[in-house]
Amino acid sequence: MLRALISRSALALGAARAVEAGGPGIADLRRDAWGHGLLAVAQAVVAAGARGVLVDSDAEAGALRLEGITASVDVEPDLDPHLLYGLPLPDGTLPGEPVMRLTGRVLSTKEIAAGAGVSYGYRYRAPRDSRLALVTGGYAQGVVRSLGGHAHAAIGDAVFPIVGRIAMDVCVLDIGDAEVPDDAEVTYFGGRGPLAGALATWASHTGLSIPELVAVAGQRSDRAWEA
């Protein structure tokens, strides 16, 4: 299973920057605050000075009003979501610190010989003797199938390519001769590491927008908090 780790400090900073840049405006919190968690993001933007939020349904608006938050389904948002959520621009530039970090875990590693196939249909064959890591995260959690062969994942500060077809709940990394322990944390995007802005790469290879990608990943993963 994947985890969408939401940074408390990055959320507070992003909310403050968005309000500072756009004034006491309206934040777009549709689709569960783009997968980041509706109530927590609503509380953060209001604490930073936003005058209200846009949500998907009257039920969500009513629940937020009980928390003292002005919410509506028919207002125009004007706070910059890239600043609020720390999302990359299409060219990969980060206007702030990503609020969400999408992570998985290493399930196992094994050696592979040059020419041997990887995953369904063996569409990828190892160009050399190497080692593979089977990691949690697949298209059911928003790691889109078309990312196989085009995207990377990080273990610590080391970045490895995703190879072969992405399965429903897992994918495969070519880790070369790296020593990677079972259960090591894998980062797909976000955080402060080398793949902080990787959603821009995801968007360029999937045809989906950055908001679509982060919202799906956030809603289909186990959400947790980090500093």
CSV table of C-alpha atoms in Angstrom, one decimal:
chain,number,residue,atom,x,y,z
A,1,MET,CA,0.0,0.0,0.0
A,2,LEU,CA,1.0,3.6,-0.6
A,3,ARG,CA,1.0,6.4,1.9
A,4,ALA,CA,0.4,10.0,1.2
A,5,LEU,CA,2.4,11.8,3.9
A,6,ILE,CA,1.1,15.3,4.5
A,7,SER,CA,3.7,17.8,6.0
A,8,ARG,CA,2.2,20.0,8.6
A,9,SER,CA,5.0,22.6,8.2
A,10,ALA,CA,4.8,22.7,4.4
A,11,LEU,CA,1.0,23.0,4.6
A,12,ALA,CA,1.2,26.0,7.0
A,13,LEU,CA,3.9,27.6,4.9
A,14,GLY,CA,2.0,27.0,1.6
A,15,ALA,CA,-1.2,28.4,3.0
A,16,ALA,CA,0.7,31.5,4.3
A,17,ARG,CA,2.4,32.1,0.9
A,18,ALA,CA,-0.8,31.6,-1.1
A,19,VAL,CA,-2.7,34.2,1.1
A,20,GLU,CA,0.2,36.6,1.0
A,21,ALA,CA,0.4,36.4,-2.8
A,22,GLY,CA,-3.3,36.5,-3.4
A,23,GLY,CA,-4.8,38.4,-0.5
A,24,PRO,CA,-7.6,37.0,1.8
A,25,GLY,CA,-9.2,35.1,-1.1
A,26,ILE,CA,-10.8,31.7,-1.8
A,27,ALA,CA,-8.9,28.4,-1.8
A,28,ASP,CA,-9.8,25.6,-4.1
A,29,LEU,CA,-10.4,22.6,-1.8
A,30,ARG,CA,-12.4,20.4,-4.2
A,31,ARG,CA,-11.6,16.7,-4.5
A,32,ASP,CA,-10.8,16.4,-0.8
A,33,ALA,CA,-8.4,19.4,-1.0
A,34,TRP,CA,-6.7,17.9,-4.1
A,35,GLY,CA,-6.2,14.7,-2.1
A,36,HIS,CA,-4.6,16.4,0.9
A,37,GLY,CA,-7.5,16.2,3.3
A,38,LEU,CA,-10.4,18.7,3.3
A,39,LEU,CA,-10.7,19.7,7.0
A,40,ALA,CA,-7.0,20.0,7.7
A,41,VAL,CA,-6.3,22.1,4.6
A,42,ALA,CA,-9.4,24.3,5.3
A,43,GLN,CA,-8.2,24.9,8.8
A,44,ALA,CA,-4.7,25.8,7.6
A,45,VAL,CA,-5.9,28.3,4.9
A,46,VAL,CA,-8.3,30.0,7.2
A,47,ALA,CA,-5.7,30.3,9.9
A,48,ALA,CA,-3.4,31.9,7.3
A,49,GLY,CA,-6.1,34.5,6.5
A,50,ALA,CA,-8.2,33.1,3.6
A,51,ARG,CA,-11.8,34.3,3.7
A,52,GLY,CA,-13.3,31.1,2.4
A,53,VAL,CA,-13.0,27.8,0.5
A,54,LEU,CA,-14.5,26.1,-2.5
A,55,VAL,CA,-15.7,22.5,-2.0
A,56,ASP,CA,-17.6,19.9,-4.1
A,57,SER,CA,-20.8,19.5,-2.2
A,58,ASP,CA,-23.3,21.2,0.0
A,59,ALA,CA,-22.7,18.5,2.6
A,60,GLU,CA,-19.0,19.3,2.7
A,61,ALA,CA,-19.8,23.0,2.9
A,62,GLY,CA,-22.2,22.4,5.8
A,63,ALA,CA,-19.7,20.3,7.7
A,64,LEU,CA,-17.0,23.0,7.4
A,65,ARG,CA,-19.4,25.8,8.5
A,66,LEU,CA,-19.9,23.8,11.7
A,67,GLU,CA,-16.1,24.3,12.2
A,68,GLY,CA,-16.5,28.0,11.7
A,69,ILE,CA,-15.1,27.9,8.1
A,70,THR,CA,-16.8,29.8,5.3
A,71,ALA,CA,-17.4,27.3,2.5
A,72,SER,CA,-19.3,27.3,-0.7
A,73,VAL,CA,-19.9,25.2,-3.9
A,74,ASP,CA,-20.3,28.2,-6.2
A,75,VAL,CA,-17.5,30.7,-5.6
A,76,GLU,CA,-14.5,31.4,-7.8
A,77,PRO,CA,-11.2,30.3,-6.2
A,78,ASP,CA,-8.4,32.9,-6.5
A,79,LEU,CA,-5.6,31.6,-4.3
A,80,ASP,CA,-2.7,30.0,-6.2
A,81,PRO,CA,-3.0,26.2,-5.7
A,82,HIS,CA,0.6,25.7,-6.7
A,83,LEU,CA,1.7,27.8,-3.7
A,84,LEU,CA,-0.9,26.3,-1.4
A,85,TYR,CA,-0.1,22.7,-2.1
A,86,GLY,CA,3.6,23.2,-3.1
A,87,LEU,CA,3.0,21.6,-6.5
A,88,PRO,CA,5.5,21.9,-9.4
A,89,LEU,CA,4.8,24.0,-12.5
A,90,PRO,CA,4.8,22.2,-15.8
A,91,ASP,CA,8.5,22.8,-16.3
A,92,GLY,CA,9.3,21.1,-12.9
A,93,THR,CA,9.9,24.4,-11.1
A,94,LEU,CA,8.8,24.3,-7.5
A,95,PRO,CA,7.2,27.5,-6.2
A,96,GLY,CA,7.3,26.1,-2.6
A,97,GLU,CA,7.7,23.0,-0.6
A,98,PRO,CA,5.5,20.1,-1.6
A,99,VAL,CA,2.8,19.4,1.0
A,100,MET,CA,2.3,15.8,0.0
A,101,ARG,CA,5.0,13.0,-0.3
A,102,LEU,CA,3.8,9.8,-1.9
A,103,THR,CA,5.7,6.8,-0.5
A,104,GLY,CA,5.8,3.0,-0.8
A,105,ARG,CA,8.0,0.2,0.6
A,106,VAL,CA,10.4,-2.3,-0.8
A,107,LEU,CA,8.9,-5.8,-0.7
A,108,SER,CA,11.8,-7.8,-2.0
A,109,THR,CA,14.9,-7.6,-4.2
A,110,LYS,CA,16.4,-10.1,-6.7
A,111,GLU,CA,19.0,-10.4,-9.3
A,112,ILE,CA,18.2,-10.3,-13.0
A,113,ALA,CA,20.4,-11.5,-15.9
A,114,ALA,CA,21.0,-9.4,-19.1
A,115,GLY,CA,18.2,-10.0,-21.5
A,116,ALA,CA,15.7,-11.3,-19.0
A,117,GLY,CA,12.2,-9.8,-19.0
A,118,VAL,CA,10.5,-7.8,-16.3
A,119,SER,CA,6.8,-7.7,-15.4
A,120,TYR,CA,3.8,-8.5,-17.6
A,121,GLY,CA,4.5,-9.2,-21.2
A,122,TYR,CA,8.3,-8.7,-20.7
A,123,ARG,CA,8.0,-5.4,-22.5
A,124,TYR,CA,11.2,-4.4,-20.7
A,125,ARG,CA,14.3,-6.6,-20.9
A,126,ALA,CA,17.4,-5.9,-18.7
A,127,PRO,CA,20.2,-4.4,-20.8
A,128,ARG,CA,22.8,-5.8,-18.4
A,129,ASP,CA,23.1,-8.0,-15.3
A,130,SER,CA,21.4,-6.1,-12.5
A,131,ARG,CA,19.1,-6.2,-9.5
A,132,LEU,CA,15.5,-5.4,-9.2
A,133,ALA,CA,13.3,-4.2,-6.3
A,134,LEU,CA,9.6,-5.0,-6.1
A,135,VAL,CA,7.9,-2.1,-4.4
A,136,THR,CA,4.4,-1.2,-3.3
A,137,GLY,CA,2.5,1.2,-5.5
A,138,GLY,CA,0.5,0.5,-8.7
A,139,TYR,CA,-2.1,1.9,-10.9
A,140,ALA,CA,-4.8,1.3,-8.3
A,141,GLN,CA,-3.2,3.9,-6.1
A,142,GLY,CA,-2.5,6.4,-8.9
A,143,VAL,CA,0.9,5.3,-10.1
A,144,VAL,CA,-0.3,5.4,-13.7
A,145,ARG,CA,0.6,2.5,-16.0
A,146,SER,CA,2.1,4.7,-18.6
A,147,LEU,CA,4.8,5.8,-16.2
A,148,GLY,CA,6.6,2.4,-16.6
A,149,GLY,CA,9.9,3.2,-18.3
A,150,HIS,CA,9.5,6.9,-17.9
A,151,ALA,CA,9.4,7.7,-14.2
A,152,HIS,CA,11.6,7.1,-11.2
A,153,ALA,CA,11.4,6.4,-7.5
A,154,ALA,CA,13.8,7.3,-4.8
A,155,ILE,CA,15.2,5.2,-1.9
A,156,GLY,CA,17.0,7.7,0.3
A,157,ASP,CA,18.9,10.0,-2.0
A,158,ALA,CA,19.3,7.4,-4.7
A,159,VAL,CA,17.0,7.5,-7.7
A,160,PHE,CA,16.0,4.4,-9.7
A,161,PRO,CA,14.0,3.9,-12.9
A,162,ILE,CA,10.6,2.2,-12.8
A,163,VAL,CA,10.9,-0.6,-15.4
A,164,GLY,CA,8.4,-2.9,-17.0
A,165,ARG,CA,4.6,-2.7,-16.8
A,166,ILE,CA,3.2,-1.2,-13.6
A,167,ALA,CA,0.8,-3.6,-12.0
A,168,MET,CA,-2.3,-2.9,-9.9
A,169,ASP,CA,-0.5,-2.7,-6.5
A,170,VAL,CA,3.2,-3.0,-7.2
A,171,CYS,CA,5.9,-1.9,-9.6
A,172,VAL,CA,9.6,-2.8,-10.2
A,173,LEU,CA,12.7,-0.6,-9.9
A,174,ASP,CA,16.1,-1.4,-11.5
A,175,ILE,CA,18.4,-0.7,-8.6
A,176,GLY,CA,21.7,-1.8,-10.3
A,177,ASP,CA,24.2,-2.9,-7.7
A,178,ALA,CA,22.7,-0.8,-4.9
A,179,GLU,CA,22.2,-2.5,-1.5
A,180,VAL,CA,18.5,-1.9,-0.7
A,181,PRO,CA,17.0,-3.6,2.4
A,182,ASP,CA,13.5,-5.0,2.4
A,183,ASP,CA,10.9,-2.6,3.8
A,184,ALA,CA,13.0,0.5,2.9
A,185,GLU,CA,10.9,3.5,2.2
A,186,VAL,CA,10.4,4.5,-1.5
A,187,THR,CA,9.4,8.0,-2.5
A,188,TYR,CA,7.6,8.6,-5.8
A,189,PHE,CA,7.1,12.4,-5.6
A,190,GLY,CA,7.2,15.3,-3.1
A,191,GLY,CA,9.2,15.9,0.0
A,192,ARG,CA,12.6,17.6,0.0
A,193,GLY,CA,14.5,14.9,-1.9
A,194,PRO,CA,15.5,14.5,-5.5
A,195,LEU,CA,11.9,13.8,-6.7
A,196,ALA,CA,10.3,16.7,-5.1
A,197,GLY,CA,9.0,18.0,-8.4
A,198,ALA,CA,8.4,14.6,-10.1
A,199,LEU,CA,4.7,15.3,-10.7
A,200,ALA,CA,5.7,17.4,-13.7
A,201,THR,CA,7.4,14.4,-15.3
A,202,TRP,CA,4.3,12.3,-14.4
A,203,ALA,CA,2.0,14.8,-16.2
A,204,SER,CA,4.2,14.9,-19.3
A,205,HIS,CA,4.0,11.1,-19.7
A,206,THR,CA,0.4,10.4,-18.7
A,207,GLY,CA,-1.6,13.2,-20.3
A,208,LEU,CA,-3.1,13.9,-16.9
A,209,SER,CA,-2.7,17.2,-15.2
A,210,ILE,CA,-0.7,17.7,-12.0
A,211,PRO,CA,-3.9,18.4,-10.0
A,212,GLU,CA,-5.5,15.2,-11.3
A,213,LEU,CA,-2.4,13.1,-10.4
A,214,VAL,CA,-2.0,14.4,-6.9
A,215,ALA,CA,-5.7,14.2,-6.1
A,216,VAL,CA,-6.0,10.6,-7.2
A,217,ALA,CA,-2.8,9.5,-5.4
A,218,GLY,CA,-3.9,11.3,-2.2
A,219,GLN,CA,-7.4,9.8,-2.2
A,220,ARG,CA,-6.3,6.3,-3.0
A,221,SER,CA,-3.5,6.0,-0.5
A,222,ASP,CA,-3.3,5.8,3.2
A,223,ARG,CA,-3.0,9.4,4.4
A,224,ALA,CA,-0.8,10.2,7.4
A,225,TRP,CA,1.0,13.3,8.8
A,226,GLU,CA,4.7,14.2,9.2
A,227,ALA,CA,6.5,17.3,10.4
